[in-house]
Amino acid sequence: MLKELFIKSKKKYATIPVDREQQDVPAGIMIKCPNCKKIMYTKELVKNQKVCLHCEYHHPMSSFERIASLFDEGSFTEYDQEMISVNPLEFPDYLEKVEKDRKKANINEAVVTGVGTINGHTISAAIMDSNFRMGSMGSVVGEKITRAIERAAERNIPFIIFTASGGARMQEGVLSLMQMAKTSAALKMFSDKGGLIISIMTHPTTGGVSASFASLGDINLAEPGALIGFAGRRIIEQTIREELPEDFQTAEFLLKHGQLDAVVSRTELKETLTTILKIHTPGGEWQ
């Protein structure tokens, strides 16, 4: 009897079966915002044009997601879809990387061009896509943008470009750098004819793209928080030997210093563009 007092009785636990398949959330149903760290339904985020429901952080959008959110349904016609990059400098593994991005992003190059309507206003557009080679500008990108500008001139319609790029594509060397001059010259000729150019800078807009067509709009807009600049922050600090402001090269910083006309939320962009297009339509006025 005394022995039993010093022997600890073993606790018994009931085993409750758990169906793991019912407990796990299917992949893609929920998404975590990288800015505020809050979790939301992916469906709700997409419905809000990929703008965070809690902090208004602008998640990346593909070119066709932008087209779907901005253009009137069924109005967008894509041009020059068949144009693809070659390897003029015989850069190692370049074509293999391009093919990989082509399959991943489901587009042939880092920009989609075409003509469509925004609330009834016909425009020529170029929409860059950072999912393809980080939106880098090569010969095909420059050619497609130039053709989109020329198309706007031929049809006497405005030209709108969405920029999202890491800069010139290094695998094409000087050929990619020449696209800066090529697209800028096309915009100048279009502007001389009285054409309206609207540039919308998204995250990121850097390098040769920011130094050429991205900054040449009659009206320059940007999405909130977008990184916009030519050289990297570290390079600039090492060159000038000064510490830069925390918000340096953000859309808000550029607006404050007169390099942008407005910072516009993606959820308000269609309405803003409609107003601009209405004002610039012959006989049009703001209402």
mmCIF file of C-alpha atoms in Angstrom:
data_model
loop_
_atom_site.group_PDB
_atom_site.id
_atom_site.type_symbol
_atom_site.label_atom_id
_atom_site.label_comp_id
_atom_site.label_asym_id
_atom_site.label_seq_id
_atom_site.Cartn_x
_atom_site.Cartn_y
_atom_site.Cartn_z
ATOM 1 C CA MET A 1 0.000 0.000 0.000
ATOM 2 C CA LEU A 2 2.859 2.371 0.918
ATOM 3 C CA LYS A 3 4.557 1.442 -2.330
ATOM 4 C CA GLU A 4 1.537 2.553 -4.308
ATOM 5 C CA LEU A 5 1.712 6.014 -2.695
ATOM 6 C CA PHE A 6 5.184 6.620 -4.179
ATOM 7 C CA ILE A 7 4.366 5.364 -7.668
ATOM 8 C CA LYS A 8 3.127 8.106 -10.005
ATOM 9 C CA SER A 9 0.160 7.094 -11.998
ATOM 10 C CA LYS A 10 0.527 7.511 -15.746
ATOM 11 C CA LYS A 11 -1.713 10.138 -17.302
ATOM 12 C CA LYS A 12 -3.898 8.905 -20.056
ATOM 13 C CA TYR A 13 -4.699 11.083 -23.074
ATOM 14 C CA ALA A 14 -7.418 10.548 -25.617
ATOM 15 C CA THR A 15 -6.230 10.577 -29.230
ATOM 16 C CA ILE A 16 -8.495 12.576 -31.499
ATOM 17 C CA PRO A 17 -8.015 11.827 -35.199
ATOM 18 C CA VAL A 18 -7.360 14.878 -37.348
ATOM 19 C CA ASP A 19 -7.891 15.033 -41.077
ATOM 20 C CA ARG A 20 -4.895 17.100 -42.246
ATOM 21 C CA GLU A 21 -6.404 17.670 -45.658
ATOM 22 C CA GLN A 22 -9.319 19.499 -44.020
ATOM 23 C CA GLN A 23 -7.016 21.521 -41.733
ATOM 24 C CA ASP A 24 -4.597 22.812 -44.394
ATOM 25 C CA VAL A 25 -5.549 25.949 -46.341
ATOM 26 C CA PRO A 26 -5.209 25.343 -50.095
ATOM 27 C CA ALA A 27 -2.278 27.182 -51.673
ATOM 28 C CA GLY A 28 -3.163 30.555 -53.153
ATOM 29 C CA ILE A 29 -6.328 31.120 -51.090
ATOM 30 C CA MET A 30 -4.645 33.530 -48.665
ATOM 31 C CA ILE A 31 -1.828 36.032 -49.122
ATOM 32 C CA LYS A 32 0.358 37.939 -46.666
ATOM 33 C CA CYS A 33 1.098 41.586 -47.363
ATOM 34 C CA PRO A 34 4.894 42.150 -47.361
ATOM 35 C CA ASN A 35 4.366 45.669 -46.015
ATOM 36 C CA CYS A 36 1.904 45.400 -43.108
ATOM 37 C CA LYS A 37 2.248 41.589 -42.666
ATOM 38 C CA LYS A 38 -1.520 41.136 -42.480
ATOM 39 C CA ILE A 39 -3.186 38.169 -44.152
ATOM 40 C CA MET A 40 -6.117 38.515 -46.523
ATOM 41 C CA TYR A 41 -8.003 36.500 -49.107
ATOM 42 C CA THR A 42 -6.229 36.561 -52.467
ATOM 43 C CA LYS A 43 -9.604 36.925 -54.169
ATOM 44 C CA GLU A 44 -10.338 40.111 -52.211
ATOM 45 C CA LEU A 45 -6.883 41.517 -52.991
ATOM 46 C CA VAL A 46 -7.339 40.904 -56.724
ATOM 47 C CA LYS A 47 -10.799 42.476 -56.580
ATOM 48 C CA ASN A 48 -9.163 45.592 -55.094
ATOM 49 C CA GLN A 49 -6.704 45.722 -58.023
ATOM 50 C CA LYS A 50 -3.966 44.163 -55.867
ATOM 51 C CA VAL A 51 -3.938 47.098 -53.450
ATOM 52 C CA CYS A 52 -3.671 45.926 -49.819
ATOM 53 C CA LEU A 53 -6.981 46.240 -47.984
ATOM 54 C CA HIS A 54 -5.192 47.292 -44.776
ATOM 55 C CA CYS A 55 -2.219 49.508 -45.691
ATOM 56 C CA GLU A 56 -2.830 50.264 -49.420
ATOM 57 C CA TYR A 57 0.493 48.679 -50.416
ATOM 58 C CA HIS A 58 0.520 48.184 -54.193
ATOM 59 C CA HIS A 59 1.351 44.556 -54.989
ATOM 60 C CA PRO A 60 2.989 43.856 -58.376
ATOM 61 C CA MET A 61 0.666 43.432 -61.356
ATOM 62 C CA SER A 62 1.288 41.658 -64.636
ATOM 63 C CA SER A 63 0.719 43.506 -67.906
ATOM 64 C CA PHE A 64 -2.534 41.673 -68.612
ATOM 65 C CA GLU A 65 -3.823 42.290 -65.073
ATOM 66 C CA ARG A 66 -3.331 46.009 -65.700
ATOM 67 C CA ILE A 67 -5.083 45.771 -69.032
ATOM 68 C CA ALA A 68 -8.054 43.991 -67.437
ATOM 69 C CA SER A 69 -8.336 46.559 -64.649
ATOM 70 C CA LEU A 70 -7.987 49.638 -66.834
ATOM 71 C CA PHE A 71 -9.403 49.098 -70.330
ATOM 72 C CA ASP A 72 -13.036 48.693 -71.259
ATOM 73 C CA GLU A 73 -13.916 45.015 -71.429
ATOM 74 C CA GLY A 74 -13.011 43.428 -74.761
ATOM 75 C CA SER A 75 -11.654 46.686 -76.223
ATOM 76 C CA PHE A 76 -7.902 45.985 -76.096
ATOM 77 C CA THR A 77 -6.226 44.675 -79.257
ATOM 78 C CA GLU A 78 -2.617 43.565 -78.869
ATOM 79 C CA TYR A 79 -0.039 44.350 -81.563
ATOM 80 C CA ASP A 80 3.431 42.985 -82.361
ATOM 81 C CA GLN A 81 2.897 39.951 -80.143
ATOM 82 C CA GLU A 82 5.054 37.796 -82.433
ATOM 83 C CA MET A 83 8.217 39.860 -81.895
ATOM 84 C CA ILE A 84 10.819 37.951 -79.866
ATOM 85 C CA SER A 85 14.414 38.558 -78.786
ATOM 86 C CA VAL A 86 17.432 37.102 -80.564
ATOM 87 C CA ASN A 87 20.997 36.933 -79.275
ATOM 88 C CA PRO A 88 22.969 39.472 -81.350
ATOM 89 C CA LEU A 89 25.990 39.438 -79.017
ATOM 90 C CA GLU A 90 25.910 35.649 -78.513
ATOM 91 C CA PHE A 91 25.657 36.147 -74.769
ATOM 92 C CA PRO A 92 25.896 32.772 -72.953
ATOM 93 C CA ASP A 93 22.532 31.207 -71.993
ATOM 94 C CA TYR A 94 20.620 34.392 -72.909
ATOM 95 C CA LEU A 95 18.019 32.728 -75.125
ATOM 96 C CA GLU A 96 17.464 29.979 -72.552
ATOM 97 C CA LYS A 97 16.709 32.605 -69.892
ATOM 98 C CA VAL A 98 14.373 34.460 -72.242
ATOM 99 C CA GLU A 99 12.496 31.246 -73.006
ATOM 100 C CA LYS A 100 12.172 30.479 -69.295
ATOM 101 C CA ASP A 101 10.675 33.912 -68.634
ATOM 102 C CA ARG A 102 8.399 33.549 -71.639
ATOM 103 C CA LYS A 103 6.846 30.458 -70.111
ATOM 104 C CA LYS A 104 6.724 31.895 -66.583
ATOM 105 C CA ALA A 105 5.154 35.247 -67.516
ATOM 106 C CA ASN A 106 3.103 33.895 -70.455
ATOM 107 C CA ILE A 107 4.206 36.789 -72.674
ATOM 108 C CA ASN A 108 6.836 36.983 -75.419
ATOM 109 C CA GLU A 109 8.655 40.088 -74.172
ATOM 110 C CA ALA A 110 8.832 42.548 -71.269
ATOM 111 C CA VAL A 111 6.227 44.879 -72.758
ATOM 112 C CA VAL A 112 2.714 44.382 -74.150
ATOM 113 C CA THR A 113 1.502 46.976 -76.668
ATOM 114 C CA GLY A 114 -1.869 47.581 -78.235
ATOM 115 C CA VAL A 115 -4.871 49.845 -78.711
ATOM 116 C CA GLY A 116 -7.971 49.972 -76.530
ATOM 117 C CA THR A 117 -10.485 52.272 -74.889
ATOM 118 C CA ILE A 118 -10.678 53.722 -71.381
ATOM 119 C CA ASN A 119 -14.270 54.729 -70.684
ATOM 120 C CA GLY A 120 -14.741 55.198 -74.416
ATOM 121 C CA HIS A 121 -11.499 57.108 -75.085
ATOM 122 C CA THR A 122 -9.273 55.292 -77.611
ATOM 123 C CA ILE A 123 -5.562 55.200 -76.766
ATOM 124 C CA SER A 124 -2.377 53.443 -77.833
ATOM 125 C CA ALA A 125 -0.640 51.813 -74.871
ATOM 126 C CA ALA A 126 2.561 50.089 -73.819
ATOM 127 C CA ILE A 127 2.484 48.122 -70.559
ATOM 128 C CA MET A 128 5.805 46.861 -69.210
ATOM 129 C CA ASP A 129 5.928 43.675 -67.146
ATOM 130 C CA SER A 130 8.559 43.107 -64.444
ATOM 131 C CA ASN A 131 7.856 39.350 -64.517
ATOM 132 C CA PHE A 132 9.840 39.111 -67.771
ATOM 133 C CA ARG A 133 13.598 39.706 -67.301
ATOM 134 C CA MET A 134 12.697 42.248 -64.580
ATOM 135 C CA GLY A 135 11.103 44.403 -67.275
ATOM 136 C CA SER A 136 14.534 45.098 -68.750
ATOM 137 C CA MET A 137 14.701 47.043 -72.010
ATOM 138 C CA GLY A 138 16.191 45.218 -74.956
ATOM 139 C CA SER A 139 15.881 45.760 -78.721
ATOM 140 C CA VAL A 140 12.411 44.210 -78.946
ATOM 141 C CA VAL A 141 11.079 46.267 -76.037
ATOM 142 C CA GLY A 142 12.357 49.468 -77.641
ATOM 143 C CA GLU A 143 10.947 48.536 -81.050
ATOM 144 C CA LYS A 144 7.514 47.627 -79.670
ATOM 145 C CA ILE A 145 7.262 50.876 -77.702
ATOM 146 C CA THR A 146 8.377 52.888 -80.745
ATOM 147 C CA ARG A 147 5.740 51.201 -82.913
ATOM 148 C CA ALA A 148 3.082 51.918 -80.279
ATOM 149 C CA ILE A 149 4.054 55.617 -80.337
ATOM 150 C CA GLU A 150 3.966 55.690 -84.147
ATOM 151 C CA ARG A 151 0.582 53.959 -84.066
ATOM 152 C CA ALA A 152 -0.731 56.708 -81.804
ATOM 153 C CA ALA A 153 0.573 59.322 -84.257
ATOM 154 C CA GLU A 154 -1.014 57.594 -87.269
ATOM 155 C CA ARG A 155 -4.410 57.338 -85.561
ATOM 156 C CA ASN A 156 -4.162 60.712 -83.817
ATOM 157 C CA ILE A 157 -4.830 59.218 -80.391
ATOM 158 C CA PRO A 158 -3.066 59.634 -77.006
ATOM 159 C CA PHE A 159 -0.189 57.401 -75.953
ATOM 160 C CA ILE A 160 -0.008 55.927 -72.432
ATOM 161 C CA ILE A 161 2.908 53.912 -71.086
ATOM 162 C CA PHE A 162 3.195 51.943 -67.837
ATOM 163 C CA THR A 163 6.828 51.537 -66.849
ATOM 164 C CA ALA A 164 8.161 48.722 -64.655
ATOM 165 C CA SER A 165 11.802 48.026 -65.338
ATOM 166 C CA GLY A 166 15.227 47.381 -63.900
ATOM 167 C CA GLY A 167 16.801 49.301 -66.801
ATOM 168 C CA ALA A 168 18.585 48.353 -70.015
ATOM 169 C CA ARG A 169 19.129 44.643 -70.702
ATOM 170 C CA MET A 170 22.805 43.902 -70.200
ATOM 171 C CA GLN A 171 22.806 40.851 -72.495
ATOM 172 C CA GLU A 172 22.238 43.137 -75.498
ATOM 173 C CA GLY A 173 24.868 45.705 -74.547
ATOM 174 C CA VAL A 174 24.887 48.949 -76.528
ATOM 175 C CA LEU A 175 21.930 47.758 -78.622
ATOM 176 C CA SER A 176 19.712 47.996 -75.536
ATOM 177 C CA LEU A 177 21.148 51.397 -74.608
ATOM 178 C CA MET A 178 20.292 52.705 -78.086
ATOM 179 C CA GLN A 179 16.623 52.103 -77.332
ATOM 180 C CA MET A 180 16.758 55.114 -75.004
ATOM 181 C CA ALA A 181 17.492 57.421 -77.960
ATOM 182 C CA LYS A 182 15.153 55.564 -80.295
ATOM 183 C CA THR A 183 12.070 55.781 -78.067
ATOM 184 C CA SER A 184 12.865 59.355 -76.980
ATOM 185 C CA ALA A 185 13.094 60.478 -80.616
ATOM 186 C CA ALA A 186 9.760 58.823 -81.404
ATOM 187 C CA LEU A 187 8.126 60.613 -78.468
ATOM 188 C CA LYS A 188 9.576 63.958 -79.605
ATOM 189 C CA MET A 189 8.136 63.562 -83.111
ATOM 190 C CA PHE A 190 4.786 62.510 -81.642
ATOM 191 C CA SER A 191 4.796 65.497 -79.274
ATOM 192 C CA ASP A 192 5.668 67.910 -82.107
ATOM 193 C CA LYS A 193 2.477 66.782 -83.850
ATOM 194 C CA GLY A 194 0.479 67.676 -80.757
ATOM 195 C CA GLY A 195 0.148 64.134 -79.395
ATOM 196 C CA LEU A 196 -0.662 63.575 -75.726
ATOM 197 C CA ILE A 197 1.827 61.452 -73.759
ATOM 198 C CA ILE A 198 0.949 60.065 -70.316
ATOM 199 C CA SER A 199 3.617 58.173 -68.390
ATOM 200 C CA ILE A 200 2.677 56.068 -65.364
ATOM 201 C CA MET A 201 5.654 54.887 -63.322
ATOM 202 C CA THR A 202 5.217 51.750 -61.245
ATOM 203 C CA HIS A 203 7.556 49.850 -58.934
ATOM 204 C CA PRO A 204 10.345 49.765 -59.974
ATOM 205 C CA THR A 205 11.185 52.282 -62.717
ATOM 206 C CA THR A 206 14.954 52.501 -62.820
ATOM 207 C CA GLY A 207 18.050 52.784 -65.011
ATOM 208 C CA GLY A 208 17.827 53.684 -68.683
ATOM 209 C CA VAL A 209 14.035 53.460 -68.687
ATOM 210 C CA SER A 210 13.667 56.154 -66.015
ATOM 211 C CA ALA A 211 16.206 58.293 -67.878
ATOM 212 C CA SER A 212 14.358 58.087 -71.205
ATOM 213 C CA PHE A 213 10.708 57.521 -72.112
ATOM 214 C CA ALA A 214 9.440 57.098 -68.531
ATOM 215 C CA SER A 215 10.205 60.740 -67.730
ATOM 216 C CA LEU A 216 9.102 62.273 -71.040
ATOM 217 C CA GLY A 217 5.350 62.374 -70.574
ATOM 218 C CA ASP A 218 3.313 65.530 -70.912
ATOM 219 C CA ILE A 219 1.805 64.226 -67.702
ATOM 220 C CA ASN A 220 3.923 62.046 -65.404
ATOM 221 C CA LEU A 221 2.102 59.971 -62.794
ATOM 222 C CA ALA A 222 3.270 57.268 -60.389
ATOM 223 C CA GLU A 223 1.830 54.634 -58.084
ATOM 224 C CA PRO A 224 2.301 55.153 -54.328
ATOM 225 C CA GLY A 225 5.623 53.891 -52.978
ATOM 226 C CA ALA A 226 7.104 53.183 -56.406
ATOM 227 C CA LEU A 227 10.915 53.149 -56.615
ATOM 228 C CA ILE A 228 11.952 55.605 -59.334
ATOM 229 C CA GLY A 229 15.543 56.524 -60.136
ATOM 230 C CA PHE A 230 18.534 56.095 -62.386
ATOM 231 C CA ALA A 231 21.517 54.902 -60.327
ATOM 232 C CA GLY A 232 21.251 52.831 -57.167
ATOM 233 C CA ARG A 233 21.117 54.452 -53.732
ATOM 234 C CA ARG A 234 24.467 53.007 -52.604
ATOM 235 C CA ILE A 235 26.287 54.217 -55.729
ATOM 236 C CA ILE A 236 24.949 57.743 -55.303
ATOM 237 C CA GLU A 237 25.899 57.858 -51.611
ATOM 238 C CA GLN A 238 29.431 56.648 -52.396
ATOM 239 C CA THR A 239 29.765 59.214 -55.195
ATOM 240 C CA ILE A 240 28.543 62.295 -53.316
ATOM 241 C CA ARG A 241 29.778 61.021 -49.919
ATOM 242 C CA GLU A 242 26.510 61.949 -48.224
ATOM 243 C CA GLU A 243 23.709 59.990 -46.623
ATOM 244 C CA LEU A 244 20.485 60.240 -48.597
ATOM 245 C CA PRO A 245 16.992 60.765 -47.113
ATOM 246 C CA GLU A 246 15.087 57.620 -46.128
ATOM 247 C CA ASP A 247 12.391 58.218 -48.769
ATOM 248 C CA PHE A 248 14.886 59.028 -51.533
ATOM 249 C CA GLN A 249 13.817 57.805 -55.015
ATOM 250 C CA THR A 250 10.242 57.074 -53.942
ATOM 251 C CA ALA A 251 7.268 58.426 -55.878
ATOM 252 C CA GLU A 252 6.397 60.679 -52.942
ATOM 253 C CA PHE A 253 9.940 62.132 -52.837
ATOM 254 C CA LEU A 254 9.863 62.893 -56.561
ATOM 255 C CA LEU A 255 6.444 64.531 -56.279
ATOM 256 C CA LYS A 256 7.698 66.747 -53.449
ATOM 257 C CA HIS A 257 10.638 67.848 -55.629
ATOM 258 C CA GLY A 258 8.583 68.592 -58.746
ATOM 259 C CA GLN A 259 9.500 65.571 -60.853
ATOM 260 C CA LEU A 260 5.979 64.127 -60.925
ATOM 261 C CA ASP A 261 2.584 65.664 -61.543
ATOM 262 C CA ALA A 262 0.733 63.345 -59.165
ATOM 263 C CA VAL A 263 0.928 60.114 -57.185
ATOM 264 C CA VAL A 264 -2.270 58.196 -57.919
ATOM 265 C CA SER A 265 -3.580 55.056 -56.251
ATOM 266 C CA ARG A 266 -4.289 52.204 -58.618
ATOM 267 C CA THR A 267 -7.911 52.148 -57.460
ATOM 268 C CA GLU A 268 -8.350 55.761 -58.642
ATOM 269 C CA LEU A 269 -6.258 55.576 -61.809
ATOM 270 C CA LYS A 270 -9.002 54.816 -64.335
ATOM 271 C CA GLU A 271 -11.069 57.755 -63.142
ATOM 272 C CA THR A 272 -8.004 60.041 -63.181
ATOM 273 C CA LEU A 273 -7.014 59.002 -66.713
ATOM 274 C CA THR A 274 -10.599 59.428 -67.919
ATOM 275 C CA THR A 275 -10.588 63.012 -66.660
ATOM 276 C CA ILE A 276 -7.237 63.758 -68.321
ATOM 277 C CA LEU A 277 -8.355 62.216 -71.627
ATOM 278 C CA LYS A 278 -11.644 64.104 -71.494
ATOM 279 C CA ILE A 279 -9.842 67.431 -70.979
ATOM 280 C CA HIS A 280 -7.507 66.769 -73.920
ATOM 281 C CA THR A 281 -10.211 65.632 -76.322
ATOM 282 C CA PRO A 282 -10.966 68.340 -78.895
ATOM 283 C CA GLY A 283 -13.889 70.303 -77.477
ATOM 284 C CA GLY A 284 -13.616 68.373 -74.215
ATOM 285 C CA GLU A 285 -13.789 69.853 -70.740
ATOM 286 C CA TRP A 286 -13.415 68.797 -67.121
ATOM 287 C CA GLN A 287 -16.691 68.021 -65.342
#
